CSV table of C-alpha atoms and ligand atoms in Angstrom, one decimal:
chain,number,residue,atom,x,y,z
G,1,MET,CA,92.0,32.3,134.2
G,2,GLN,CA,89.7,35.3,134.8
G,3,GLN,CA,90.1,37.8,132.0
G,4,SER,CA,89.6,41.5,132.4
G,5,LEU,CA,86.7,41.9,130.0
G,6,ASP,CA,84.9,38.6,130.8
G,7,GLY,CA,81.1,39.1,130.4
G,8,LYS,CA,81.4,42.4,128.5
G,9,VAL,CA,80.1,42.9,125.0
G,10,ALA,CA,82.1,45.2,122.7
G,11,LEU,CA,81.0,46.7,119.4
G,12,VAL,CA,83.9,47.7,117.2
G,13,THR,CA,83.2,49.5,113.9
G,14,GLY,CA,85.5,49.0,111.0
G,15,ALA,CA,86.7,45.7,112.5
G,16,ALA,CA,87.1,43.8,109.2
G,17,ARG,CA,90.7,45.0,108.7
G,18,GLY,CA,93.4,47.3,110.0
G,19,ILE,CA,93.3,48.9,113.4
G,20,GLY,CA,89.7,47.8,114.0
G,21,ARG,CA,90.5,44.2,113.4
G,22,ALA,CA,93.4,44.3,115.8
G,23,ILE,CA,91.2,46.0,118.4
G,24,ALA,CA,88.5,43.3,118.0
G,25,LEU,CA,91.0,40.5,118.4
G,26,ARG,CA,92.6,42.2,121.5
G,27,LEU,CA,89.3,42.8,123.3
G,28,ALA,CA,88.3,39.2,122.5
G,29,HIS,CA,91.6,38.0,124.0
G,30,GLU,CA,90.6,39.9,127.2
G,31,GLY,CA,87.3,37.9,127.3
G,32,ALA,CA,84.8,40.3,125.6
G,33,LYS,CA,82.2,39.1,123.2
G,34,ILE,CA,82.8,41.0,120.0
G,35,ALA,CA,80.3,42.6,117.6
G,36,ALA,CA,82.6,43.1,114.7
G,37,HIS,CA,81.3,45.6,112.1
G,38,GLY,CA,82.4,46.1,108.5
G,39,THR,CA,80.6,47.5,105.4
G,40,LYS,CA,80.2,43.9,104.3
G,41,GLY,CA,80.5,42.4,107.7
G,42,ALA,CA,83.6,41.1,109.3
G,43,ALA,CA,83.5,37.4,108.8
G,44,ASP,CA,87.3,36.9,108.8
G,45,THR,CA,87.7,38.7,112.0
G,46,VAL,CA,84.9,36.6,113.6
G,47,GLN,CA,86.5,33.5,112.4
G,48,ALA,CA,89.9,34.5,113.8
G,49,ILE,CA,88.3,35.3,117.2
G,50,GLU,CA,86.5,32.0,117.3
G,51,LYS,CA,89.6,30.1,116.3
G,52,ALA,CA,91.3,31.6,119.3
G,53,GLY,CA,88.5,30.4,121.6
G,54,GLY,CA,86.6,33.7,121.7
G,55,LYS,CA,83.0,34.7,120.8
G,56,ALA,CA,82.0,37.1,118.1
G,57,ILE,CA,79.3,38.1,115.7
G,58,SER,CA,79.6,39.9,112.4
G,59,LEU,CA,77.5,43.0,111.6
G,60,ASP,CA,77.3,44.9,108.3
G,61,ALA,CA,76.3,48.6,107.7
G,62,ASP,CA,77.3,51.5,105.5
G,63,LEU,CA,78.1,54.2,108.1
G,64,ALA,CA,78.0,57.0,105.4
G,65,THR,CA,74.3,57.5,106.2
G,66,ILE,CA,72.3,57.9,109.3
G,67,ALA,CA,70.1,55.1,108.1
G,68,GLY,CA,73.1,52.9,108.1
G,69,VAL,CA,73.9,53.9,111.7
G,70,GLY,CA,70.3,52.9,112.6
G,71,HIS,CA,70.7,49.6,110.8
G,72,LEU,CA,73.9,48.8,112.7
G,73,ALA,CA,72.3,49.6,116.1
G,74,ALA,CA,69.2,47.5,115.2
G,75,ALA,CA,71.4,44.6,114.0
G,76,PHE,CA,73.5,44.8,117.1
G,77,ARG,CA,70.4,44.6,119.4
G,78,SER,CA,68.8,41.7,117.5
G,79,LEU,CA,72.0,39.6,117.1
G,80,SER,CA,73.6,40.2,120.5
G,81,GLY,CA,70.3,40.3,122.6
G,82,ARG,CA,71.7,43.4,124.4
G,83,SER,CA,70.2,46.9,124.3
G,84,ALA,CA,73.7,48.5,124.1
G,85,PRO,CA,77.3,47.4,124.2
G,86,ASP,CA,79.4,47.7,127.4
G,87,ILE,CA,82.2,48.9,125.1
G,88,LEU,CA,81.8,50.9,121.9
G,89,VAL,CA,84.8,51.5,119.8
G,90,ASN,CA,84.1,54.1,117.1
G,91,ASN,CA,87.0,53.0,114.7
G,92,ALA,CA,85.6,53.1,111.2
G,93,GLY,CA,87.0,56.0,109.2
G,94,ILE,CA,88.0,57.2,105.8
G,95,GLN,CA,90.5,59.5,104.0
G,96,THR,CA,90.0,60.9,100.6
G,97,ASP,CA,93.5,62.1,99.8
G,98,PRO,CA,95.1,63.1,97.5
G,99,ARG,CA,92.0,65.2,96.9
G,100,ASP,CA,91.7,66.5,100.5
G,101,THR,CA,93.6,69.8,100.1
G,102,PRO,CA,92.4,73.4,100.2
G,103,GLY,CA,92.7,73.6,96.4
G,104,ARG,CA,91.2,70.2,95.6
G,105,ILE,CA,88.5,69.4,98.2
G,106,VAL,CA,85.0,69.1,96.6
G,107,GLU,CA,81.7,69.1,98.4
G,108,ALA,CA,81.0,65.4,97.9
G,109,ASP,CA,84.3,64.4,99.6
G,110,PHE,CA,83.8,67.0,102.4
G,111,ASP,CA,80.3,65.6,103.1
G,112,ARG,CA,81.5,61.9,103.0
G,113,LEU,CA,84.4,62.6,105.4
G,114,ILE,CA,82.1,64.3,107.8
G,115,ALA,CA,79.5,61.6,107.5
G,116,VAL,CA,81.7,58.6,108.1
G,117,ASN,CA,84.2,60.2,110.5
G,118,VAL,CA,82.0,62.5,112.6
G,119,LYS,CA,78.3,61.9,112.1
G,120,ALA,CA,78.4,58.1,112.3
G,121,PRO,CA,80.3,58.0,115.7
G,122,LEU,CA,78.0,60.6,117.2
G,123,PHE,CA,74.7,59.1,116.0
G,124,LEU,CA,75.9,55.6,117.0
G,125,VAL,CA,76.4,56.9,120.5
G,126,GLN,CA,73.0,58.5,120.3
G,127,GLN,CA,71.4,55.2,119.3
G,128,PHE,CA,72.7,53.6,122.6
G,129,LEU,CA,72.6,56.7,124.8
G,130,ALA,CA,69.8,55.7,127.1
G,131,ASP,CA,71.0,52.1,127.3
G,132,PHE,CA,74.7,52.2,127.9
G,133,PRO,CA,75.3,50.3,131.2
G,134,GLN,CA,76.9,51.8,134.3
G,135,GLY,CA,80.7,51.5,133.9
G,136,GLY,CA,80.4,51.5,130.1
G,137,ARG,CA,83.3,52.6,127.9
G,138,ILE,CA,83.4,54.5,124.6
G,139,VAL,CA,86.7,54.8,122.7
G,140,ASN,CA,86.8,57.1,119.6
G,141,LEU,CA,89.6,56.8,117.0
G,142,SER,CA,91.0,60.2,116.5
G,143,SER,CA,94.4,61.1,114.9
G,144,ARG,CA,97.6,62.9,115.6
G,145,LEU,CA,96.5,65.1,112.7
G,146,SER,CA,93.7,66.5,114.8
G,147,LEU,CA,96.3,68.5,116.7
G,148,VAL,CA,98.3,70.0,113.9
G,149,GLY,CA,97.8,72.0,110.7
G,150,PHE,CA,98.0,69.5,107.8
G,151,PRO,CA,96.8,71.0,104.5
G,152,GLU,CA,97.6,67.6,102.7
G,153,GLN,CA,94.7,66.1,104.6
G,154,LEU,CA,92.7,69.2,105.4
G,155,VAL,CA,89.2,68.0,106.1
G,156,TYR,CA,90.3,64.6,107.4
G,157,SER,CA,92.3,66.4,110.1
G,158,ALA,CA,89.2,68.6,110.9
G,159,THR,CA,87.0,65.5,111.3
G,160,LYS,CA,89.4,64.1,113.9
G,161,ALA,CA,89.5,67.5,115.7
G,162,ALA,CA,85.7,67.3,115.8
G,163,ILE,CA,86.1,63.8,117.4
G,164,ASN,CA,88.3,65.2,120.1
G,165,SER,CA,85.6,67.8,120.9
G,166,LEU,CA,82.8,65.3,120.8
G,167,THR,CA,84.8,63.1,123.1
G,168,LYS,CA,85.0,65.8,125.8
G,169,SER,CA,81.3,66.7,125.6
G,170,LEU,CA,80.1,63.1,125.7
G,171,ALA,CA,82.5,62.4,128.6
G,172,LYS,CA,80.7,65.2,130.5
G,173,GLU,CA,77.2,64.0,129.5
G,174,LEU,CA,77.9,60.3,130.4
G,175,GLY,CA,80.2,60.7,133.4
G,176,PRO,CA,77.5,60.8,136.0
G,177,ARG,CA,76.6,57.3,134.9
G,178,GLY,CA,80.2,56.0,135.4
G,179,ILE,CA,80.7,55.8,131.6
G,180,THR,CA,84.0,57.0,130.3
G,181,VAL,CA,84.6,58.5,126.8
G,182,ASN,CA,88.2,58.8,125.5
G,183,ALA,CA,90.0,59.4,122.2
G,184,VAL,CA,93.0,57.6,120.9
G,185,GLY,CA,95.1,59.5,118.3
G,186,PRO,CA,97.3,57.2,116.2
G,187,GLY,CA,100.3,58.6,114.3
G,188,LEU,CA,101.1,56.8,111.1
G,189,ILE,CA,100.0,53.1,111.4
G,190,GLU,CA,100.6,50.5,108.7
G,191,THR,CA,97.1,49.6,107.3
G,192,ASP,CA,95.3,49.7,104.0
G,193,MET,CA,94.7,53.4,104.7
G,194,THR,CA,98.4,54.3,104.6
G,195,ARG,CA,100.2,51.4,103.0
G,196,ALA,CA,100.4,52.6,99.4
G,197,ARG,CA,101.5,56.1,100.2
G,198,PHE,CA,103.8,55.5,103.2
G,199,PHE,CA,104.8,51.8,103.4
G,200,ALA,CA,105.2,50.6,99.8
G,201,LYS,CA,108.9,51.1,99.6
G,202,ASP,CA,111.7,50.5,102.1
G,203,GLU,CA,112.7,54.1,101.7
G,204,SER,CA,109.2,55.5,102.5
G,205,ARG,CA,108.9,53.1,105.4
G,206,ALA,CA,112.2,54.4,106.8
G,207,ILE,CA,110.9,57.9,106.5
G,208,ALA,CA,107.7,57.0,108.4
G,209,ALA,CA,109.9,55.4,111.2
G,210,SER,CA,112.1,58.5,111.4
G,211,PHE,CA,109.1,60.7,112.3
G,212,THR,CA,108.7,58.8,115.6
G,213,ALA,CA,110.8,59.1,118.8
G,214,LEU,CA,110.8,55.3,118.9
G,215,LYS,CA,112.2,55.0,115.4
G,216,ARG,CA,109.9,52.3,114.1
G,217,THR,CA,106.7,52.2,112.1
G,218,GLY,CA,103.4,51.9,114.0
G,219,GLN,CA,101.4,48.7,113.8
G,220,PRO,CA,97.6,48.1,114.5
G,221,ASP,CA,98.5,46.1,117.7
G,222,ASP,CA,100.2,49.2,119.1
G,223,ILE,CA,96.8,50.9,119.0
G,224,ALA,CA,94.8,47.9,120.1
G,225,ASP,CA,96.7,47.5,123.3
G,226,ILE,CA,95.9,51.2,124.3
G,227,VAL,CA,92.2,50.7,123.4
G,228,ALA,CA,92.2,47.5,125.6
G,229,PHE,CA,93.4,49.6,128.6
G,230,LEU,CA,90.7,52.2,128.0
G,231,ALA,CA,88.1,49.6,127.6
G,232,GLY,CA,88.9,48.0,131.0
G,233,GLU,CA,88.3,48.7,134.6
G,234,ASP,CA,91.9,50.0,135.2
G,235,SER,CA,91.1,53.2,133.2
G,236,ARG,CA,88.0,54.1,135.3
G,237,TRP,CA,89.4,57.5,136.4
G,238,ILE,CA,90.2,58.7,132.9
G,239,THR,CA,87.6,60.4,130.8
G,240,GLY,CA,87.4,63.1,128.1
G,241,SER,CA,91.1,62.5,127.4
G,242,TYR,CA,93.1,62.4,124.2
G,243,PHE,CA,95.8,59.7,124.1
G,244,ASP,CA,98.7,60.4,121.7
G,245,ALA,CA,99.5,57.0,120.1
G,246,SER,CA,102.1,58.2,117.6
G,247,GLY,CA,105.3,56.7,119.1
G,248,GLY,CA,106.4,60.2,119.9
G,249,ALA,CA,105.8,61.7,116.6
G,250,THR,CA,104.5,64.9,118.1
G,251,LEU,CA,107.4,65.6,120.5
S,1,NAP,N1,96.3,54.1,109.7
S,1,NAP,C1,96.7,55.2,110.3
S,1,NAP,O1,97.8,55.7,110.1
S,1,NAP,C2,95.7,56.0,111.1
S,1,NAP,C3,96.2,57.1,111.8
S,1,NAP,C4,95.4,57.9,112.6
S,1,NAP,C5,94.1,57.5,112.7
S,1,NAP,N2,93.6,56.4,112.1
S,1,NAP,C6,92.2,56.1,112.3
S,1,NAP,O2,92.0,54.8,112.7
S,1,NAP,C7,90.8,54.2,112.2
S,1,NAP,C8,91.0,52.9,111.5
S,1,NAP,O3,91.9,53.2,110.4
S,1,NAP,P1,92.7,52.1,109.6
S,1,NAP,O4,94.0,52.6,109.3
S,1,NAP,O5,92.5,50.8,110.2
S,1,NAP,O6,91.8,52.1,108.2
S,1,NAP,P2,91.5,51.0,107.1
S,1,NAP,O7,92.4,49.9,107.2
S,1,NAP,O8,91.3,51.8,105.9
S,1,NAP,O9,90.0,50.5,107.6
S,1,NAP,C9,89.0,51.4,107.7
S,1,NAP,C10,87.8,50.7,108.3
S,1,NAP,O10,86.7,51.6,108.2
S,1,NAP,C11,85.6,51.0,107.6
S,1,NAP,N3,84.8,51.9,106.8
S,1,NAP,C12,85.2,52.7,105.8
S,1,NAP,N4,84.2,53.3,105.2
S,1,NAP,C13,83.1,52.9,105.9
S,1,NAP,C14,81.7,53.2,105.7
S,1,NAP,N5,81.2,54.0,104.8
S,1,NAP,N6,80.8,52.6,106.5
S,1,NAP,C15,81.3,51.7,107.4
S,1,NAP,N7,82.6,51.4,107.6
S,1,NAP,C16,83.5,52.0,106.9
S,1,NAP,C17,86.2,49.9,106.7
S,1,NAP,O11,85.2,48.9,106.5
S,1,NAP,P3,85.4,47.8,105.3
S,1,NAP,O12,86.6,46.9,105.8
S,1,NAP,O13,84.2,47.1,105.2
S,1,NAP,O14,85.8,48.5,104.0
S,1,NAP,C18,87.4,49.5,107.5
S,1,NAP,O15,87.1,48.4,108.3
S,1,NAP,C19,90.2,55.3,111.3
S,1,NAP,O16,89.2,56.1,112.1
S,1,NAP,C20,91.4,56.2,111.0
S,1,NAP,O17,91.0,57.5,110.7
S,1,NAP,C21,94.4,55.7,111.3
């Protein structure tokens, strides 16, 4: 059977676990060859993709520095044999709570949040800017928190608002080449980022579910399916958009 992403190469950052891993598996299921990135590579994700009959390579890089971004782009080129991916998913991200509040934020945390969540996605796009193919796709992981005031995750929210802005500007820059750039904003999704705080107890899990219109907790696959749509041909007329992926938590 012809799959929708046959022949495409997708680079997914932060693909060793959580949402990024689910995205990598989903895009591979659609036929894309996956470059799966993690700070120490993404060997488990590659293994799972290969076990399911797909193709993947593992890339490691610390995206807290611009040098790390350059290392990732160079490793992608050398291991994939391609000058740029067809699909780039800027997924890697961090939180620093409970220190991310107006009273507790310190310069080092501020700088790290900006470096990983904002600088790395932008400079990774820059690395491939001249080489993205016609019809390419960039999907940036934003957050529901980018749209609301949330002093409990003050700078994290601001980094995701910056992603929304970068998404629009990059969509205008790359649109003439048929390349779309969109942002997906998850609500609360059950991953390592959120598990201890929101999903450790049945009671807190029920509270997390109660925030949503759909009355259940969000899972990585809920986000991966949206990214798969944005990575494919069917989304060709959508660019510069923010997709709420919160199960109706913002209604
Ligand atoms: N979970 C949620 O509720 C939620 C909600 C809204 C938005 N998001 C966004 O969705 C994305 C994925 O989140 P998640 O929940 O899947 O998070 P996660 O489970 O904590 O995974 C984060 C990923 O980012 C990578 N990463 C962290 N620091 C890095 C660094 N310095 N350099 C390179 N990679 C780094 C990690 O790599 P290693 O595996 O190698 O450590 C990991 O693969 C993030 O952008 C996050 O902000 C998540």
